[in-house]
Amino acid sequence: MDKLFIVGAGSVGGHIASNWEGYSKGQKLWGFLDDDSSKHGKEFCGYPVLGGLDFLKNYPGSKLIIGIAFSQIKSKIITRLNNIGNFIFPAIISKNAWISNGVNIAEGTIIYPGTAVNYGCEIGSFVVINMNCALGHDVIIGDYTSLAPGVNLGGHTNIGIGVEMGIGTSTKQTIRIEDFAIVGGQAMVIEDIPAYSKSAGVPAKLLLRHEIKKIYPNLKYNTF
């Protein structure tokens, strides 16, 4: 049987491990992998921290849960893992989430309890949707994006790659939030938000531009 590990002994990984019976379909969780050597050999949320990512060289084909919310870190970890070997990234969905028929969910996504996802939604790879979020019909969410607790997205909202949505943010219908934007908690988004930007407030207003391209030098976008 393929072994199953959580990558990241932090808040997201801790939630999954502490509530594994609410996510699992009977598969055993073997423990955590984390590059923070101070955590190695210790227990976290009842499971051992077995080592860093290089530990996986001995376990090709393992199943991995990427227990990390931040898009930048997730992207770098996936790149490293692809250089180590071929792994399986199952989508992890709480038994207490409601997912409509007609929803597509890609690999590595985590959906917390209390979340509702309406029909026609397309959720990309390695997305984290935290507790009590609501996605209206035909919402699109790009790879590596993270929704904090209580995010509410109106129908036909289109969210790009690597977006971070703060606690309790909301969008009206047909809003587009471009790649790697950050939207602050409790914001109400009534106009499209450009890539590599930070917005906050009610209604949400653009605060500043990020130099995300320095972090992701290989990305090819025509934003600037």
PDB file of C-alpha atoms in Angstrom:
ATOM      1  CA  MET A   1       0.000   0.000   0.000  1.00  0.00           C
ATOM      2  CA  ASP A   2       1.267   3.494  -0.852  1.00  0.00           C
ATOM      3  CA  LYS A   3       2.201   5.450   2.231  1.00  0.00           C
ATOM      4  CA  LEU A   4       0.447   8.749   2.959  1.00  0.00           C
ATOM      5  CA  PHE A   5       2.293  11.726   4.468  1.00  0.00           C
ATOM      6  CA  ILE A   6       1.459  15.343   5.269  1.00  0.00           C
ATOM      7  CA  VAL A   7       3.996  17.875   4.020  1.00  0.00           C
ATOM      8  CA  GLY A   8       4.148  20.763   6.492  1.00  0.00           C
ATOM      9  CA  ALA A   9       3.885  20.436  10.276  1.00  0.00           C
ATOM     10  CA  GLY A  10       2.025  23.728  10.664  1.00  0.00           C
ATOM     11  CA  SER A  11      -1.533  24.996  10.998  1.00  0.00           C
ATOM     12  CA  VAL A  12      -3.066  23.365   7.894  1.00  0.00           C
ATOM     13  CA  GLY A  13      -1.241  20.073   8.405  1.00  0.00           C
ATOM     14  CA  GLY A  14      -2.142  20.133  12.084  1.00  0.00           C
ATOM     15  CA  HIS A  15      -5.816  20.548  11.252  1.00  0.00           C
ATOM     16  CA  ILE A  16      -5.762  17.603   8.856  1.00  0.00           C
ATOM     17  CA  ALA A  17      -3.931  15.341  11.316  1.00  0.00           C
ATOM     18  CA  SER A  18      -6.134  16.319  14.265  1.00  0.00           C
ATOM     19  CA  ASN A  19      -9.292  15.633  12.274  1.00  0.00           C
ATOM     20  CA  TRP A  20      -8.119  12.830  10.014  1.00  0.00           C
ATOM     21  CA  GLU A  21     -11.188  10.701  10.701  1.00  0.00           C
ATOM     22  CA  GLY A  22     -13.270  13.512   9.177  1.00  0.00           C
ATOM     23  CA  TYR A  23     -11.297  13.363   5.925  1.00  0.00           C
ATOM     24  CA  SER A  24      -9.952   9.861   5.504  1.00  0.00           C
ATOM     25  CA  LYS A  25     -11.459   6.925   3.705  1.00  0.00           C
ATOM     26  CA  GLY A  26      -9.713   4.447   5.923  1.00  0.00           C
ATOM     27  CA  GLN A  27      -6.140   5.022   4.776  1.00  0.00           C
ATOM     28  CA  LYS A  28      -3.456   5.242   7.427  1.00  0.00           C
ATOM     29  CA  LEU A  29      -1.635   8.528   7.886  1.00  0.00           C
ATOM     30  CA  TRP A  30       2.055   7.810   8.502  1.00  0.00           C
ATOM     31  CA  GLY A  31       3.234  11.203   9.710  1.00  0.00           C
ATOM     32  CA  PHE A  32       4.632  14.607   8.747  1.00  0.00           C
ATOM     33  CA  LEU A  33       7.498  15.795   6.592  1.00  0.00           C
ATOM     34  CA  ASP A  34       8.928  19.242   7.265  1.00  0.00           C
ATOM     35  CA  ASP A  35      12.260  20.836   6.341  1.00  0.00           C
ATOM     36  CA  ASP A  36      12.455  22.505   9.766  1.00  0.00           C
ATOM     37  CA  SER A  37      14.983  20.167  11.395  1.00  0.00           C
ATOM     38  CA  SER A  38      13.992  21.348  14.892  1.00  0.00           C
ATOM     39  CA  LYS A  39      10.731  19.430  14.441  1.00  0.00           C
ATOM     40  CA  HIS A  40      12.331  16.153  13.356  1.00  0.00           C
ATOM     41  CA  GLY A  41      11.917  13.227  15.718  1.00  0.00           C
ATOM     42  CA  LYS A  42       9.084  14.917  17.594  1.00  0.00           C
ATOM     43  CA  GLU A  43       5.329  14.415  17.511  1.00  0.00           C
ATOM     44  CA  PHE A  44       2.878  16.932  16.131  1.00  0.00           C
ATOM     45  CA  CYS A  45      -0.861  16.482  16.580  1.00  0.00           C
ATOM     46  CA  GLY A  46      -0.324  12.838  17.456  1.00  0.00           C
ATOM     47  CA  TYR A  47       1.887  11.922  14.488  1.00  0.00           C
ATOM     48  CA  PRO A  48       5.688  11.775  14.118  1.00  0.00           C
ATOM     49  CA  VAL A  49       7.659  14.343  12.146  1.00  0.00           C
ATOM     50  CA  LEU A  50       9.784  11.920  10.144  1.00  0.00           C
ATOM     51  CA  GLY A  51      12.190  14.263   8.406  1.00  0.00           C
ATOM     52  CA  GLY A  52      12.417  16.697   5.506  1.00  0.00           C
ATOM     53  CA  LEU A  53      11.384  16.287   1.883  1.00  0.00           C
ATOM     54  CA  ASP A  54      14.498  14.230   1.114  1.00  0.00           C
ATOM     55  CA  PHE A  55      12.945  11.496   3.280  1.00  0.00           C
ATOM     56  CA  LEU A  56      10.700  10.778   0.290  1.00  0.00           C
ATOM     57  CA  LYS A  57      13.588   9.525  -1.845  1.00  0.00           C
ATOM     58  CA  ASN A  58      13.031   6.213  -0.075  1.00  0.00           C
ATOM     59  CA  TYR A  59       9.274   6.214  -0.742  1.00  0.00           C
ATOM     60  CA  PRO A  60       8.631   6.857  -4.448  1.00  0.00           C
ATOM     61  CA  GLY A  61       5.002   6.924  -5.448  1.00  0.00           C
ATOM     62  CA  SER A  62       3.788   7.952  -2.000  1.00  0.00           C
ATOM     63  CA  LYS A  63       0.609   9.956  -1.482  1.00  0.00           C
ATOM     64  CA  LEU A  64       1.221  13.468  -0.189  1.00  0.00           C
ATOM     65  CA  ILE A  65      -1.039  16.083   1.379  1.00  0.00           C
ATOM     66  CA  ILE A  66       0.446  19.569   1.038  1.00  0.00           C
ATOM     67  CA  GLY A  67      -0.582  21.002   4.407  1.00  0.00           C
ATOM     68  CA  ILE A  68       0.420  24.591   3.655  1.00  0.00           C
ATOM     69  CA  ALA A  69      -1.754  27.605   2.862  1.00  0.00           C
ATOM     70  CA  PHE A  70       0.702  30.151   1.459  1.00  0.00           C
ATOM     71  CA  SER A  71       0.822  30.055  -2.323  1.00  0.00           C
ATOM     72  CA  GLN A  72       4.492  31.004  -2.659  1.00  0.00           C
ATOM     73  CA  ILE A  73       5.641  28.218  -0.343  1.00  0.00           C
ATOM     74  CA  LYS A  74       3.351  25.639  -1.950  1.00  0.00           C
ATOM     75  CA  SER A  75       4.687  26.416  -5.413  1.00  0.00           C
ATOM     76  CA  LYS A  76       8.295  26.012  -4.302  1.00  0.00           C
ATOM     77  CA  ILE A  77       7.537  22.730  -2.514  1.00  0.00           C
ATOM     78  CA  ILE A  78       5.801  21.228  -5.548  1.00  0.00           C
ATOM     79  CA  THR A  79       8.806  22.161  -7.682  1.00  0.00           C
ATOM     80  CA  ARG A  80      11.122  20.402  -5.231  1.00  0.00           C
ATOM     81  CA  LEU A  81       8.907  17.334  -5.040  1.00  0.00           C
ATOM     82  CA  ASN A  82       8.812  17.050  -8.827  1.00  0.00           C
ATOM     83  CA  ASN A  83      12.593  16.942  -8.759  1.00  0.00           C
ATOM     84  CA  ILE A  84      12.601  14.166  -6.159  1.00  0.00           C
ATOM     85  CA  GLY A  85      10.156  11.776  -7.817  1.00  0.00           C
ATOM     86  CA  ASN A  86       6.631  11.038  -8.926  1.00  0.00           C
ATOM     87  CA  PHE A  87       4.046  11.365  -6.167  1.00  0.00           C
ATOM     88  CA  ILE A  88       0.273  11.226  -5.831  1.00  0.00           C
ATOM     89  CA  PHE A  89      -1.533  14.288  -4.479  1.00  0.00           C
ATOM     90  CA  PRO A  90      -5.077  13.312  -3.465  1.00  0.00           C
ATOM     91  CA  ALA A  91      -7.745  15.958  -2.963  1.00  0.00           C
ATOM     92  CA  ILE A  92      -8.742  16.012   0.729  1.00  0.00           C
ATOM     93  CA  ILE A  93     -12.377  16.976   1.328  1.00  0.00           C
ATOM     94  CA  SER A  94     -14.057  17.097   4.732  1.00  0.00           C
ATOM     95  CA  LYS A  95     -17.020  14.805   5.174  1.00  0.00           C
ATOM     96  CA  ASN A  96     -18.783  17.879   6.598  1.00  0.00           C
ATOM     97  CA  ALA A  97     -18.380  19.959   3.427  1.00  0.00           C
ATOM     98  CA  TRP A  98     -21.169  20.140   0.837  1.00  0.00           C
ATOM     99  CA  ILE A  99     -20.048  19.726  -2.753  1.00  0.00           C
ATOM    100  CA  SER A 100     -22.699  19.971  -5.460  1.00  0.00           C
ATOM    101  CA  ASN A 101     -22.888  17.671  -8.410  1.00  0.00           C
ATOM    102  CA  GLY A 102     -21.119  19.162 -11.410  1.00  0.00           C
ATOM    103  CA  VAL A 103     -18.020  20.398  -9.552  1.00  0.00           C
ATOM    104  CA  ASN A 104     -14.461  19.631 -10.675  1.00  0.00           C
ATOM    105  CA  ILE A 105     -11.724  19.530  -8.033  1.00  0.00           C
ATOM    106  CA  ALA A 106      -8.091  19.034  -9.079  1.00  0.00           C
ATOM    107  CA  GLU A 107      -5.262  17.244  -7.278  1.00  0.00           C
ATOM    108  CA  GLY A 108      -3.913  18.341  -3.935  1.00  0.00           C
ATOM    109  CA  THR A 109      -6.822  20.562  -2.955  1.00  0.00           C
ATOM    110  CA  ILE A 110      -8.002  20.693   0.667  1.00  0.00           C
ATOM    111  CA  ILE A 111     -11.587  21.633   1.550  1.00  0.00           C
ATOM    112  CA  TYR A 112     -12.371  22.223   5.221  1.00  0.00           C
ATOM    113  CA  PRO A 113     -15.647  21.453   7.066  1.00  0.00           C
ATOM    114  CA  GLY A 114     -18.601  23.806   6.748  1.00  0.00           C
ATOM    115  CA  THR A 115     -17.733  24.807   3.185  1.00  0.00           C
ATOM    116  CA  ALA A 116     -20.397  24.776   0.462  1.00  0.00           C
ATOM    117  CA  VAL A 117     -19.505  24.592  -3.235  1.00  0.00           C
ATOM    118  CA  ASN A 118     -22.289  25.110  -5.766  1.00  0.00           C
ATOM    119  CA  TYR A 119     -22.614  23.533  -9.210  1.00  0.00           C
ATOM    120  CA  GLY A 120     -20.366  24.438 -12.117  1.00  0.00           C
ATOM    121  CA  CYS A 121     -17.333  25.303  -9.989  1.00  0.00           C
ATOM    122  CA  GLU A 122     -13.806  24.548 -11.198  1.00  0.00           C
ATOM    123  CA  ILE A 123     -11.215  24.306  -8.410  1.00  0.00           C
ATOM    124  CA  GLY A 124      -7.569  24.041  -9.413  1.00  0.00           C
ATOM    125  CA  SER A 125      -4.644  22.135  -7.942  1.00  0.00           C
ATOM    126  CA  PHE A 126      -3.281  22.655  -4.412  1.00  0.00           C
ATOM    127  CA  VAL A 127      -6.043  25.043  -3.400  1.00  0.00           C
ATOM    128  CA  VAL A 128      -6.887  25.436   0.304  1.00  0.00           C
ATOM    129  CA  ILE A 129     -10.494  26.339   1.134  1.00  0.00           C
ATOM    130  CA  ASN A 130     -10.756  26.917   4.858  1.00  0.00           C
ATOM    131  CA  MET A 131     -13.754  26.550   7.183  1.00  0.00           C
ATOM    132  CA  ASN A 132     -17.220  27.851   6.331  1.00  0.00           C
ATOM    133  CA  CYS A 133     -16.522  29.246   2.876  1.00  0.00           C
ATOM    134  CA  ALA A 134     -19.318  29.538   0.306  1.00  0.00           C
ATOM    135  CA  LEU A 135     -18.706  29.326  -3.440  1.00  0.00           C
ATOM    136  CA  GLY A 136     -21.558  30.350  -5.715  1.00  0.00           C
ATOM    137  CA  HIS A 137     -22.283  28.626  -8.991  1.00  0.00           C
ATOM    138  CA  ASP A 138     -19.667  28.589 -11.761  1.00  0.00           C
ATOM    139  CA  VAL A 139     -16.822  29.939  -9.631  1.00  0.00           C
ATOM    140  CA  ILE A 140     -13.297  29.296 -10.963  1.00  0.00           C
ATOM    141  CA  ILE A 141     -10.317  29.088  -8.592  1.00  0.00           C
ATOM    142  CA  GLY A 142      -6.758  28.829  -9.917  1.00  0.00           C
ATOM    143  CA  ASP A 143      -3.914  26.627  -8.683  1.00  0.00           C
ATOM    144  CA  TYR A 144      -2.245  27.355  -5.315  1.00  0.00           C
ATOM    145  CA  THR A 145      -4.929  29.818  -4.207  1.00  0.00           C
ATOM    146  CA  SER A 146      -5.954  29.930  -0.537  1.00  0.00           C
ATOM    147  CA  LEU A 147      -9.276  31.036   0.916  1.00  0.00           C
ATOM    148  CA  ALA A 148      -9.261  31.883   4.631  1.00  0.00           C
ATOM    149  CA  PRO A 149     -12.294  31.004   6.808  1.00  0.00           C
ATOM    150  CA  GLY A 150     -15.622  32.533   5.870  1.00  0.00           C
ATOM    151  CA  VAL A 151     -14.848  33.648   2.309  1.00  0.00           C
ATOM    152  CA  ASN A 152     -18.005  34.123   0.216  1.00  0.00           C
ATOM    153  CA  LEU A 153     -17.734  34.179  -3.565  1.00  0.00           C
ATOM    154  CA  GLY A 154     -20.591  35.270  -5.772  1.00  0.00           C
ATOM    155  CA  GLY A 155     -21.505  33.257  -8.847  1.00  0.00           C
ATOM    156  CA  HIS A 156     -19.110  33.407 -11.810  1.00  0.00           C
ATOM    157  CA  THR A 157     -16.272  34.812  -9.686  1.00  0.00           C
ATOM    158  CA  ASN A 158     -12.980  33.989 -11.408  1.00  0.00           C
ATOM    159  CA  ILE A 159      -9.908  33.771  -9.161  1.00  0.00           C
ATOM    160  CA  GLY A 160      -6.464  33.318 -10.673  1.00  0.00           C
ATOM    161  CA  ILE A 161      -3.338  31.436  -9.633  1.00  0.00           C
ATOM    162  CA  GLY A 162      -1.817  31.931  -6.195  1.00  0.00           C
ATOM    163  CA  VAL A 163      -4.419  34.356  -4.856  1.00  0.00           C
ATOM    164  CA  GLU A 164      -4.763  34.788  -1.086  1.00  0.00           C
ATOM    165  CA  MET A 165      -8.218  35.766   0.207  1.00  0.00           C
ATOM    166  CA  GLY A 166      -8.389  36.944   3.827  1.00  0.00           C
ATOM    167  CA  ILE A 167     -10.906  35.972   6.498  1.00  0.00           C
ATOM    168  CA  GLY A 168     -14.490  36.874   5.631  1.00  0.00           C
ATOM    169  CA  THR A 169     -13.825  38.451   2.243  1.00  0.00           C
ATOM    170  CA  SER A 170     -16.691  38.528  -0.234  1.00  0.00           C
ATOM    171  CA  THR A 171     -17.186  39.152  -3.931  1.00  0.00           C
ATOM    172  CA  LYS A 172     -20.193  40.163  -5.939  1.00  0.00           C
ATOM    173  CA  GLN A 173     -21.029  38.112  -9.003  1.00  0.00           C
ATOM    174  CA  THR A 174     -18.746  38.020 -12.066  1.00  0.00           C
ATOM    175  CA  ILE A 175     -15.710  39.505 -10.274  1.00  0.00           C
ATOM    176  CA  ARG A 176     -12.256  38.612 -11.586  1.00  0.00           C
ATOM    177  CA  ILE A 177      -9.239  38.517  -9.239  1.00  0.00           C
ATOM    178  CA  GLU A 178      -6.006  38.107 -11.164  1.00  0.00           C
ATOM    179  CA  ASP A 179      -2.953  35.965 -10.359  1.00  0.00           C
ATOM    180  CA  PHE A 180      -1.085  36.391  -7.051  1.00  0.00           C
ATOM    181  CA  ALA A 181      -3.321  39.150  -5.729  1.00  0.00           C
ATOM    182  CA  ILE A 182      -3.863  39.445  -1.959  1.00  0.00           C
ATOM    183  CA  VAL A 183      -7.251  40.555  -0.615  1.00  0.00           C
ATOM    184  CA  GLY A 184      -7.428  41.600   3.033  1.00  0.00           C
ATOM    185  CA  GLY A 185      -9.881  40.208   5.571  1.00  0.00           C
ATOM    186  CA  GLN A 186     -13.516  41.383   5.540  1.00  0.00           C
ATOM    187  CA  ALA A 187     -13.057  43.143   2.193  1.00  0.00           C
ATOM    188  CA  MET A 188     -16.050  43.469  -0.129  1.00  0.00           C
ATOM    189  CA  VAL A 189     -14.864  43.144  -3.729  1.00  0.00           C
ATOM    190  CA  ILE A 190     -17.121  44.940  -6.211  1.00  0.00           C
ATOM    191  CA  GLU A 191     -14.545  45.624  -8.951  1.00  0.00           C
ATOM    192  CA  ASP A 192     -11.965  43.403 -10.626  1.00  0.00           C
ATOM    193  CA  ILE A 193      -8.578  43.204  -8.899  1.00  0.00           C
ATOM    194  CA  PRO A 194      -5.322  43.176 -10.911  1.00  0.00           C
ATOM    195  CA  ALA A 195      -2.498  40.674 -10.607  1.00  0.00           C
ATOM    196  CA  TYR A 196       0.328  41.110  -8.087  1.00  0.00           C
ATOM    197  CA  SER A 197      -1.688  43.599  -6.035  1.00  0.00           C
ATOM    198  CA  LYS A 198      -2.913  44.017  -2.474  1.00  0.00           C
ATOM    199  CA  SER A 199      -6.423  45.246  -1.710  1.00  0.00           C
ATOM    200  CA  ALA A 200      -8.498  45.799   1.412  1.00  0.00           C
ATOM    201  CA  GLY A 201     -11.559  47.633   2.708  1.00  0.00           C
ATOM    202  CA  VAL A 202     -15.275  47.985   2.051  1.00  0.00           C
ATOM    203  CA  PRO A 203     -15.453  48.286  -0.846  1.00  0.00           C
ATOM    204  CA  ALA A 204     -12.024  46.785  -1.598  1.00  0.00           C
ATOM    205  CA  LYS A 205      -9.446  49.317  -2.811  1.00  0.00           C
ATOM    206  CA  LEU A 206      -6.009  48.743  -4.307  1.00  0.00           C
ATOM    207  CA  LEU A 207      -3.265  49.371  -1.742  1.00  0.00           C
ATOM    208  CA  LEU A 208       0.035  48.502  -3.409  1.00  0.00           C
ATOM    209  CA  ARG A 209       1.790  46.423  -6.063  1.00  0.00           C
ATOM    210  CA  HIS A 210       3.851  43.388  -5.155  1.00  0.00           C
ATOM    211  CA  GLU A 211       7.130  42.406  -6.693  1.00  0.00           C
ATOM    212  CA  ILE A 212       5.953  38.817  -6.991  1.00  0.00           C
ATOM    213  CA  LYS A 213       7.985  38.348 -10.139  1.00  0.00           C
ATOM    214  CA  LYS A 214      11.127  38.444  -7.994  1.00  0.00           C
ATOM    215  CA  ILE A 215       9.761  35.470  -6.069  1.00  0.00           C
ATOM    216  CA  TYR A 216       8.529  33.672  -9.208  1.00  0.00           C
ATOM    217  CA  PRO A 217      11.135  34.658 -11.832  1.00  0.00           C
ATOM    218  CA  ASN A 218      10.058  31.901 -14.208  1.00  0.00           C
ATOM    219  CA  LEU A 219       6.441  33.012 -14.471  1.00  0.00           C
ATOM    220  CA  LYS A 220       5.555  34.580 -17.802  1.00  0.00           C
ATOM    221  CA  TYR A 221       2.773  37.125 -17.497  1.00  0.00           C
ATOM    222  CA  ASN A 222       2.123  40.344 -19.359  1.00  0.00           C
ATOM    223  CA  THR A 223       0.922  42.278 -16.325  1.00  0.00           C
ATOM    224  CA  PHE A 224       3.832  44.733 -16.404  1.00  0.00           C
TER     225      PHE A 224
END
